[in-house]
């Protein structure tokens, strides 16, 4: 498919750019810098160089061959802008840095069509372009006197120091749309086109399958993936839902019913007590993940023993496909992947209908396929479930507290009409106790922390500025629970915290 190619110089920066391009109606792909070559660039209509955490002069700093810069219309962003400057003969130096909202004065240039003379942008850099390469002119200056943008006098080469992909850059979307127009990038990514491509691709992937197996959780990804396969193929289909006992309140029953209503019969395995037994005495977070992962594989394998399947549906999303090659040196903070995932030795061909899509696109696809909005907009939920919202050992008592309290948090958000405004919202509990008074008597109960975050992709997150009355309603309901005497609200961003406590 025709596309804009985003060359990634560091993890998630590139995906945000790619999502914005798709939102503007042009299909985009991401390639890590070390896999970007001449052929890959020539397949694209235009190229965007992403930001990244490095400095261009650092030893081993990510780079690409200079020739890749002149094959297609190209826009460099932040690190990509500095790299462009360096590769084409300009100069980059270490400066005082600019972080957060910054004013820029726009000089001219088609990239800034629709911008005022002075606009607010989002900066995050310490290096700066001290001298643009020969043949380039400065098209915007920052309020601190740094080059904020440049363009080539005759070639379609552009660069910006700030981040047009983040919403804090008020006219960022307009700038990206100007670049797409200047590059004559095709308009080829509407909902209808996306649906068509996904269906066609899945049809190809399922071709030749005798019996398709799907592990479902009731979450949006596995549900949409299963539904797409059902829509494009008549092949025998078995869906399996393993309940590890760590799901949200009412979730297993709702999931099975919802799938049934969609015409998907589910083999439901309740292994709650088996998992709880296995988790007894396990306090360490990573160890918990490992235990759950191992057990999941065991239970799942048992459940499908009699099923003669040769294809397996997975709800893998685009960022995972790109990231699974893992960038050199990339650090895993928590071992997320493959927790409550499937055995690696299943002799089955993978069918991944969503492998080209971002989460928001999966949601749009889900709605277009007729899934209830409640299912489509449900917050992401970690594979190991409530176990990562419990600090220390997973006991039936703490599990009950966290499940009920999380339910209160979600329900109150829905009542206030703000559930869809946030990325995730839940309660967490550890072993700390707080002395309280209940019914005139001294009572020692759990300290429950409510965490509500806004985020674009879970890589960074901000705590949600919740209305105080809403927090009050949550706190009253949660602290009236039998074993709870204190409710706190988490007000730390990610980084330095992570979203889940464990
Ligand atoms: P953290 O806590 O690292 O979480 O900020 C980032 C996102 O990942 C989810 N998460 C997990 N998902 N298995 C998963 O499938 C895991 O072990 C896991 N741990 C965290 C988390 O809910 C958030 O959306």
Coordinates of C-alpha atoms and ligand atoms in Angstrom, one line a residue:
X1 CA 0.0 0.0 0.0
X2 CA 1.2 3.5 -0.7
X3 CA 2.3 5.2 2.6
X4 CA 4.4 7.6 4.5
X5 CA 7.4 6.0 6.2
X6 CA 8.3 7.1 9.7
X7 CA 11.9 6.2 10.5
X8 CA 12.1 5.6 14.2
X9 CA 15.1 6.8 16.3
X10 CA 13.6 5.7 19.6
X11 CA 10.7 3.6 20.6
X12 CA 7.3 5.2 20.9
X13 CA 8.0 8.7 19.5
X14 CA 7.6 7.3 16.0
X15 CA 4.2 5.6 16.6
X16 CA 2.6 8.8 17.7
X17 CA 3.7 10.5 14.5
X18 CA 2.5 7.5 12.5
X19 CA -0.9 7.6 14.2
X20 CA -1.3 11.3 13.5
X21 CA -0.5 10.7 9.8
X22 CA -3.1 8.0 9.6
X23 CA -5.6 10.3 11.4
X24 CA -5.0 12.7 8.6
X25 CA -6.1 10.0 6.1
X26 CA -2.8 8.7 4.8
X27 CA -1.6 5.2 5.6
X28 CA 1.8 5.1 7.4
X29 CA 4.4 2.6 8.5
X30 CA 7.2 2.7 11.0
X31 CA 10.6 1.3 10.5
X32 CA 13.5 1.3 13.0
X33 CA 16.4 3.3 11.7
X34 CA 18.7 0.3 11.6
X35 CA 16.3 -1.4 9.1
X36 CA 15.7 1.7 6.9
X37 CA 17.4 1.3 3.5
X38 CA 17.2 2.7 0.1
X39 CA 14.5 0.3 -1.1
X40 CA 12.3 0.8 1.9
X41 CA 12.4 4.6 1.4
X42 CA 11.7 4.3 -2.3
X43 CA 8.5 2.3 -1.6
X44 CA 7.2 5.3 0.4
X45 CA 5.6 8.6 -0.8
X46 CA 7.3 10.6 1.9
X47 CA 9.5 10.1 4.9
X48 CA 9.4 11.5 8.5
X49 CA 12.4 11.2 10.8
X50 CA 11.2 10.8 14.4
X51 CA 12.6 12.2 17.6
X52 CA 14.6 10.1 19.9
X53 CA 16.5 10.2 23.2
X54 CA 20.0 10.3 21.8
X55 CA 22.4 13.1 20.9
X56 CA 23.7 13.1 17.3
X57 CA 27.4 13.3 18.5
X58 CA 27.1 10.5 21.1
X59 CA 29.1 7.5 20.2
X60 CA 26.9 4.9 18.5
X61 CA 24.1 7.4 18.1
X62 CA 21.4 6.1 15.7
X63 CA 21.8 7.3 12.2
X64 CA 20.9 6.5 8.6
X65 CA 22.9 6.8 5.3
X66 CA 22.8 10.4 4.0
X67 CA 21.5 9.3 0.6
X68 CA 18.2 8.3 2.2
X69 CA 17.4 12.0 2.9
X70 CA 17.1 13.0 -0.7
X71 CA 15.0 10.2 -2.2
X72 CA 11.6 11.4 -1.1
X73 CA 10.1 14.5 0.5
X74 CA 11.4 14.4 4.0
X75 CA 10.5 16.0 7.4
X76 CA 12.9 15.7 10.3
X77 CA 11.4 16.1 13.8
X78 CA 13.5 16.9 16.9
X79 CA 16.4 14.3 16.8
X80 CA 15.4 13.7 13.2
X81 CA 15.8 17.4 12.5
X82 CA 19.2 17.5 14.2
X83 CA 20.4 14.4 12.3
X84 CA 19.3 15.9 9.1
X85 CA 21.3 19.1 9.9
X86 CA 24.4 17.0 10.8
X87 CA 24.2 14.7 7.8
X88 CA 23.8 17.5 5.3
X89 CA 26.7 19.6 6.5
X90 CA 25.1 21.8 9.2
X91 CA 26.1 22.0 12.9
X92 CA 24.6 20.8 16.1
X93 CA 25.7 21.9 19.6
X94 CA 24.7 21.2 23.2
X95 CA 22.7 24.1 24.6
X96 CA 20.7 25.1 27.7
X97 CA 17.7 23.2 26.3
X98 CA 14.0 23.9 26.0
X99 CA 11.3 21.8 27.6
X100 CA 7.6 22.1 27.4
X101 CA 5.4 24.8 25.9
X102 CA 7.6 27.3 24.0
X103 CA 6.8 30.2 21.7
X104 CA 8.1 30.2 18.2
X105 CA 8.2 33.1 15.7
X106 CA 7.4 31.9 12.2
X107 CA 9.3 33.5 9.3
X108 CA 7.7 31.9 6.3
X109 CA 7.5 28.6 4.3
X110 CA 4.7 26.3 3.1
X111 CA 5.1 24.0 6.1
X112 CA 3.6 26.8 8.2
X113 CA 0.6 27.6 6.1
X114 CA -2.3 28.4 8.4
X115 CA 0.1 29.3 11.3
X116 CA 0.1 32.7 12.9
X117 CA 3.3 34.8 13.3
X118 CA 3.7 33.5 16.8
X119 CA 2.6 30.1 18.0
X120 CA 2.9 27.8 21.0
X121 CA 4.8 24.5 20.4
X122 CA 6.1 21.6 22.5
X123 CA 9.9 21.4 22.8
X124 CA 12.0 18.7 24.4
X125 CA 15.7 19.1 23.5
X126 CA 19.1 20.1 24.8
X127 CA 21.1 19.9 21.6
X128 CA 20.2 22.5 19.0
X129 CA 21.0 23.3 15.4
X130 CA 23.6 26.0 15.6
X131 CA 24.0 26.3 11.8
X132 CA 21.6 24.9 9.2
X133 CA 23.2 23.0 6.3
X134 CA 24.2 24.8 3.1
X135 CA 21.1 25.4 0.9
X136 CA 18.7 25.6 3.9
X137 CA 17.1 28.6 5.4
X138 CA 15.6 29.1 8.8
X139 CA 11.8 29.3 8.7
X140 CA 11.1 29.7 12.5
X141 CA 12.9 30.8 15.6
X142 CA 12.2 29.9 19.2
X143 CA 11.7 32.6 21.8
X144 CA 15.0 31.5 23.2
X145 CA 16.8 32.3 20.0
X146 CA 17.2 28.7 18.8
X147 CA 16.5 27.5 15.2
X148 CA 13.0 26.1 15.5
X149 CA 12.6 25.0 11.8
X150 CA 14.3 25.1 8.5
X151 CA 13.7 24.1 4.9
X152 CA 15.8 23.5 1.8
X153 CA 15.7 26.3 -0.8
X154 CA 14.7 24.0 -3.7
X155 CA 14.3 20.4 -2.5
X156 CA 11.3 19.1 -0.4
X157 CA 13.4 18.8 2.8
X158 CA 12.0 20.2 6.0
X159 CA 12.9 20.1 9.7
X160 CA 11.3 21.2 13.0
X161 CA 12.9 21.2 16.4
X162 CA 9.6 20.9 18.2
X163 CA 7.1 18.0 18.2
X164 CA 4.1 18.6 15.9
X165 CA 2.8 15.2 16.8
X166 CA 1.9 16.1 20.4
X167 CA -1.3 17.8 21.1
X168 CA 0.4 20.6 23.1
X169 CA 1.7 21.9 19.8
X170 CA -1.5 23.7 18.9
X171 CA -1.1 23.8 15.2
X172 CA 0.9 20.5 15.0
X173 CA -1.8 18.7 13.1
X174 CA -1.9 21.5 10.5
X175 CA 1.8 21.3 10.0
X176 CA 1.7 17.6 9.4
X177 CA -1.2 18.0 7.1
X178 CA 0.8 20.7 5.2
X179 CA 3.7 18.3 4.9
X180 CA 1.5 15.6 3.5
X181 CA 0.1 18.0 1.0
X182 CA 3.5 19.2 -0.1
X183 CA 4.6 15.5 -0.5
X184 CA 1.5 14.7 -2.5
X185 CA 0.8 11.8 -0.2
X186 CA -2.3 9.9 -1.1
X187 CA -5.6 10.0 0.9
X188 CA -6.0 6.2 1.3
X189 CA -6.8 5.6 5.0
X190 CA -10.5 6.1 5.8
X191 CA -12.5 3.8 8.0
X192 CA -13.9 2.0 5.0
X193 CA -10.5 1.5 3.5
X194 CA -9.1 0.3 6.8
X195 CA -11.9 -2.2 7.1
X196 CA -11.4 -3.4 3.5
X197 CA -7.6 -3.9 4.0
X198 CA -8.1 -5.8 7.3
X199 CA -10.7 -8.1 5.8
X200 CA -8.6 -8.8 2.7
X201 CA -5.4 -9.4 4.7
X202 CA -7.2 -11.7 7.1
X203 CA -8.8 -13.6 4.3
X204 CA -5.3 -14.2 2.9
X205 CA -4.0 -15.2 6.3
X206 CA -6.8 -17.7 7.0
X207 CA -6.6 -19.3 3.6
X208 CA -5.7 -23.0 4.0
X209 CA -6.6 -23.2 7.7
X210 CA -8.6 -26.3 8.7
X211 CA -9.6 -25.3 12.2
X212 CA -9.0 -21.9 13.8
X213 CA -8.4 -21.5 17.5
X214 CA -8.7 -18.1 19.3
X215 CA -7.8 -17.3 22.9
X216 CA -10.2 -14.6 23.9
X217 CA -10.4 -12.4 27.0
X218 CA -13.4 -10.2 26.3
X219 CA -11.0 -7.3 25.7
X220 CA -11.3 -5.3 22.6
X221 CA -8.3 -6.6 20.7
X222 CA -9.0 -10.4 21.1
X223 CA -12.7 -9.8 20.4
X224 CA -12.2 -7.7 17.3
X225 CA -9.6 -10.2 16.0
X226 CA -11.9 -13.1 16.5
X227 CA -14.8 -11.3 14.9
X228 CA -12.9 -10.4 11.8
X229 CA -11.9 -14.0 11.3
X230 CA -15.5 -15.1 11.8
X231 CA -16.6 -12.6 9.2
X232 CA -14.2 -13.6 6.5
X233 CA -14.2 -17.3 6.9
X234 CA -16.5 -20.3 7.4
X235 CA -13.6 -22.5 8.7
X236 CA -14.4 -24.3 12.0
X237 CA -13.7 -21.9 14.9
X238 CA -13.1 -22.5 18.6
X239 CA -12.7 -19.7 21.1
X240 CA -11.2 -20.3 24.5
X241 CA -11.5 -18.1 27.5
X242 CA -9.3 -18.9 30.5
X243 CA -10.5 -17.2 33.7
X244 CA -7.4 -16.9 35.9
X245 CA -9.5 -15.4 38.7
X246 CA -7.8 -12.1 38.4
X247 CA -10.3 -10.5 36.1
X248 CA -12.5 -7.4 36.8
X249 CA -15.8 -7.7 38.6
X250 CA -18.3 -9.6 36.5
X251 CA -15.9 -9.7 33.6
X252 CA -15.8 -13.4 32.8
X253 CA -19.6 -13.7 32.6
X254 CA -20.0 -10.5 30.6
X255 CA -17.3 -11.6 28.2
X256 CA -18.8 -15.0 27.5
X257 CA -22.3 -13.5 27.0
X258 CA -21.0 -10.8 24.7
X259 CA -19.1 -13.3 22.6
X260 CA -22.1 -15.5 22.4
X261 CA -24.3 -12.6 21.2
X262 CA -21.7 -12.1 18.4
X263 CA -22.1 -15.7 17.4
X264 CA -18.9 -16.9 19.0
X265 CA -19.2 -19.9 21.2
X266 CA -16.7 -20.0 23.9
X267 CA -15.0 -22.8 25.7
X268 CA -14.9 -21.3 29.2
X269 CA -12.4 -22.6 31.7
X270 CA -12.6 -21.3 35.3
X271 CA -9.1 -21.9 36.7
X272 CA -9.4 -19.3 39.5
X273 CA -8.6 -21.5 42.4
X274 CA -5.7 -23.2 40.6
X275 CA -4.1 -19.8 39.9
X276 CA -4.7 -18.5 43.5
X277 CA -3.1 -21.6 44.9
X278 CA -0.1 -21.2 42.6
X279 CA 0.3 -17.5 43.7
X280 CA 0.3 -18.3 47.4
X281 CA 3.3 -16.9 49.1
X282 CA 4.6 -15.1 45.9
X283 CA 5.4 -11.5 46.7
X284 CA 7.7 -10.3 44.0
X285 CA 6.0 -8.6 41.1
X286 CA 8.0 -10.2 38.3
X287 CA 7.7 -13.6 40.0
X288 CA 4.0 -13.2 40.0
X289 CA 4.0 -12.5 36.3
X290 CA 6.1 -15.5 35.7
X291 CA 3.8 -17.8 37.8
X292 CA 0.7 -16.5 36.0
X293 CA 2.4 -16.9 32.6
X294 CA 3.4 -20.4 33.3
X295 CA 0.1 -21.5 34.7
X296 CA -1.8 -19.8 31.9
X297 CA 0.1 -21.9 29.3
X298 CA -0.6 -25.0 31.3
X299 CA -4.3 -24.4 31.7
X300 CA -4.7 -23.3 28.1
X301 CA -2.9 -26.3 26.7
X302 CA -5.1 -28.6 28.8
X303 CA -8.2 -26.9 27.5
X304 CA -7.4 -27.4 23.9
X305 CA -6.0 -30.9 24.1
X306 CA -8.8 -32.4 22.1
X307 CA -9.1 -29.6 19.6
X308 CA -7.4 -30.4 16.2
X309 CA -6.5 -26.8 15.2
X310 CA -3.9 -25.6 12.8
X311 CA -4.3 -21.9 13.0
X312 CA -4.3 -19.5 16.0
X313 CA -5.8 -16.0 16.1
X314 CA -3.8 -13.4 18.0
X315 CA -4.8 -9.8 18.6
X316 CA -1.3 -8.5 18.0
X317 CA -1.2 -4.7 17.3
X318 CA 1.1 -2.7 15.1
X319 CA 3.4 -1.3 17.8
X320 CA 4.1 -4.9 19.0
X321 CA 4.9 -6.1 15.5
X322 CA 7.4 -3.3 15.1
X323 CA 8.8 -3.5 18.6
X324 CA 9.1 -7.3 18.7
X325 CA 12.4 -7.0 16.8
X326 CA 13.4 -5.1 19.9
X327 CA 15.7 -2.1 19.4
X328 CA 19.3 -2.7 20.5
X329 CA 19.7 -1.5 24.0
X330 CA 16.0 -1.1 24.6
X331 CA 15.2 -1.6 28.2
X332 CA 12.2 -3.6 29.5
X333 CA 11.0 -2.1 32.6
X334 CA 8.4 -4.7 33.3
X335 CA 8.2 -8.1 31.5
X336 CA 4.8 -7.3 29.9
X337 CA 5.0 -9.4 26.8
X338 CA 3.7 -12.9 26.7
X339 CA 2.4 -12.7 30.3
X340 CA -0.8 -14.7 30.1
X341 CA 0.3 -15.3 26.5
X342 CA 0.3 -18.6 24.7
X343 CA 2.8 -21.4 24.5
X344 CA 5.5 -20.8 22.0
X345 CA 5.5 -24.4 20.8
X346 CA 1.9 -24.6 19.5
X347 CA 2.1 -26.1 16.1
X348 CA -0.1 -23.6 14.6
X349 CA 0.0 -20.8 12.0
X350 CA -0.6 -17.4 13.4
X351 CA -3.5 -15.3 12.1
X352 CA -3.1 -11.7 13.2
X353 CA -5.9 -9.6 11.7
X354 CA -4.9 -6.4 13.6
X355 CA -1.2 -6.5 12.9
X356 CA -1.4 -3.2 10.9
X357 CA -3.5 -1.3 13.4
X358 CA -3.2 1.0 16.3
X359 CA -5.5 0.6 19.3
X360 CA -7.7 3.6 18.3
X361 CA -8.1 2.0 14.9
X362 CA -9.1 -1.3 16.4
X363 CA -11.7 0.5 18.4
X364 CA -13.0 2.2 15.2
X365 CA -13.0 -1.1 13.5
X366 CA -14.9 -2.7 16.4
X367 CA -17.6 -0.1 16.2
X368 CA -17.9 -0.5 12.5
X369 CA -18.3 -4.3 13.0
X370 CA -21.2 -3.6 15.4
X371 CA -19.5 -4.3 18.7
X372 CA -21.2 -2.5 21.7
X373 CA -19.6 0.8 22.6
X374 CA -19.1 -0.4 26.1
X375 CA -16.8 -3.3 24.9
X376 CA -15.0 -1.1 22.4
X377 CA -14.2 1.7 24.8
X378 CA -13.3 -0.5 27.8
X379 CA -10.0 0.5 29.3
X380 CA -6.9 -1.7 28.5
X381 CA -6.4 -4.4 31.1
X382 CA -3.1 -6.1 31.8
X383 CA -2.7 -9.8 31.0
X384 CA -1.9 -10.8 34.7
X385 CA -5.0 -8.9 35.7
X386 CA -5.6 -7.7 39.2
X387 CA -2.4 -9.4 40.4
X388 CA -0.4 -6.4 39.2
X389 CA -2.7 -4.1 41.2
X390 CA -1.9 -5.9 44.4
X391 CA 1.5 -5.2 46.1
X392 CA 2.9 -8.2 47.9
X393 CA 1.1 -11.5 48.0
X394 CA -2.1 -12.0 46.2
X395 CA -4.5 -13.1 48.9
X396 CA -8.3 -13.7 48.5
X397 CA -8.9 -10.8 50.8
X398 CA -6.8 -8.3 48.9
X399 CA -8.2 -9.5 45.7
X400 CA -11.7 -8.9 46.9
X401 CA -10.8 -5.4 48.0
X402 CA -9.1 -4.5 44.8
X403 CA -11.8 -6.0 42.6
X404 CA -14.6 -4.2 44.4
X405 CA -12.8 -0.9 44.8
X406 CA -11.8 -0.9 41.1
X407 CA -15.4 -1.5 40.2
X408 CA -16.4 1.5 42.2
X409 CA -13.8 3.7 40.5
X410 CA -15.0 2.6 37.0
X411 CA -18.7 2.9 37.9
X412 CA -18.2 6.5 39.3
X413 CA -16.3 7.6 36.3
X414 CA -19.0 6.2 34.0
X415 CA -21.7 8.0 36.1
X416 CA -19.8 11.2 35.8
X417 CA -19.6 10.7 32.0
X418 CA -15.8 10.9 32.0
X419 CA -14.8 7.2 31.7
X420 CA -13.8 7.6 28.0
X421 CA -11.6 10.6 28.9
X422 CA -9.1 8.5 30.7
X423 CA -6.7 5.7 29.7
X424 CA -7.0 3.5 32.8
X425 CA -8.6 3.8 36.2
X426 CA -8.4 1.4 39.1
X427 CA -7.7 0.8 42.7
X428 CA -4.5 -0.8 44.1
X429 CA -3.8 -2.4 47.5
X430 CA -0.8 -3.5 49.4
X431 CA -0.2 -4.8 52.9
X432 CA -0.1 -1.4 54.7
X433 CA -2.9 -0.9 57.2
X434 CA -4.3 2.4 58.5
X435 CA -6.0 2.7 61.8
X436 CA -9.6 3.8 61.5
X437 CA -12.8 4.2 63.5
X438 CA -15.8 2.2 62.3
X439 CA -19.0 2.1 64.3
X440 CA -17.2 3.9 67.2
X441 CA -14.7 1.2 67.4
X442 CA -11.0 1.1 66.4
X443 CA -10.6 -0.7 63.1
X444 CA -7.5 -1.5 61.2
X445 CA -8.0 -1.7 57.5
X446 CA -6.3 -1.6 54.1
X447 CA -5.0 1.6 52.5
X448 CA -6.4 1.6 49.0
X449 CA -4.9 3.8 46.3
X450 CA -7.0 5.1 43.4
X451 CA -5.0 5.6 40.2
X452 CA -6.6 7.3 37.2
X453 CA -4.4 8.2 34.3
X454 CA -4.6 9.9 31.0
X455 CA -2.2 8.7 28.3
X456 CA -1.8 8.3 24.5
X457 CA 0.0 5.0 24.5
X458 CA 0.9 4.0 28.1
X459 CA 4.5 4.9 27.5
X460 CA 4.0 8.2 29.4
X461 CA 1.0 9.1 31.5
X462 CA -0.3 11.9 33.6
X463 CA -2.6 11.6 36.6
X464 CA -6.1 12.6 35.9
X465 CA -7.2 16.0 37.4
X466 CA -10.4 14.5 38.7
X467 CA -13.2 16.6 40.1
X468 CA -13.0 16.6 43.9
X469 CA -16.6 15.7 44.4
X470 CA -16.1 12.7 42.1
X471 CA -13.1 11.6 44.2
X472 CA -15.1 12.1 47.3
X473 CA -17.8 9.8 46.1
X474 CA -15.3 7.2 45.2
X475 CA -13.5 7.5 48.6
X476 CA -16.8 7.3 50.5
X477 CA -17.9 4.2 48.8
X478 CA -14.5 2.5 49.0
X479 CA -13.8 3.4 52.6
X480 CA -17.2 2.0 53.6
X481 CA -16.0 -1.4 52.5
X482 CA -15.5 -3.8 55.3
X483 CA -11.7 -4.0 55.3
X484 CA -10.7 -0.5 54.1
X485 CA -10.0 2.5 56.3
X486 CA -8.1 4.8 54.0
X487 CA -8.3 5.9 50.4
X488 CA -5.5 7.8 48.7
X489 CA -5.3 9.3 45.2
X490 CA -2.1 8.8 43.1
X491 CA -0.7 12.0 41.8
X492 CA 2.5 10.9 40.1
X493 CA 3.1 10.9 36.4
X494 CA 4.8 8.2 34.4
X495 CA 7.8 8.5 34.5
X496 CA 9.0 8.3 37.2
X497 CA 6.1 6.0 38.3
X498 CA 4.7 3.3 36.1
X499 CA 0.9 3.0 35.7
X500 CA 0.4 -0.2 37.5
X501 CA 1.9 -0.5 41.0
X502 CA 3.4 -3.9 40.4
Ligands
LIG1 P1 3.2 0.2 33.3 O1 2.6 -0.2 34.6 O2 4.4 -0.4 32.9 O3 2.1 -0.2 32.3 O4 3.2 1.7 33.2 C1 2.0 0.2 30.9 C2 0.8 -0.5 30.3 O5 1.0 -1.9 30.2 C3 0.0 -2.6 31.0 N1 0.7 -3.6 31.7 C4 0.7 -4.9 31.3 N2 0.1 -5.5 30.3 N3 0.9 -7.6 31.0 C5 0.2 -6.9 30.1 O6 -0.4 -7.5 29.2 C6 1.6 -7.1 32.0 O7 2.3 -7.8 32.8 C7 1.4 -5.7 32.2 N4 1.9 -4.8 33.1 C8 1.4 -3.6 32.8 C9 -0.6 -1.5 31.9 O8 -1.9 -1.9 32.3 C10 -0.5 -0.3 31.1 O9 -1.6 -0.1 30.2

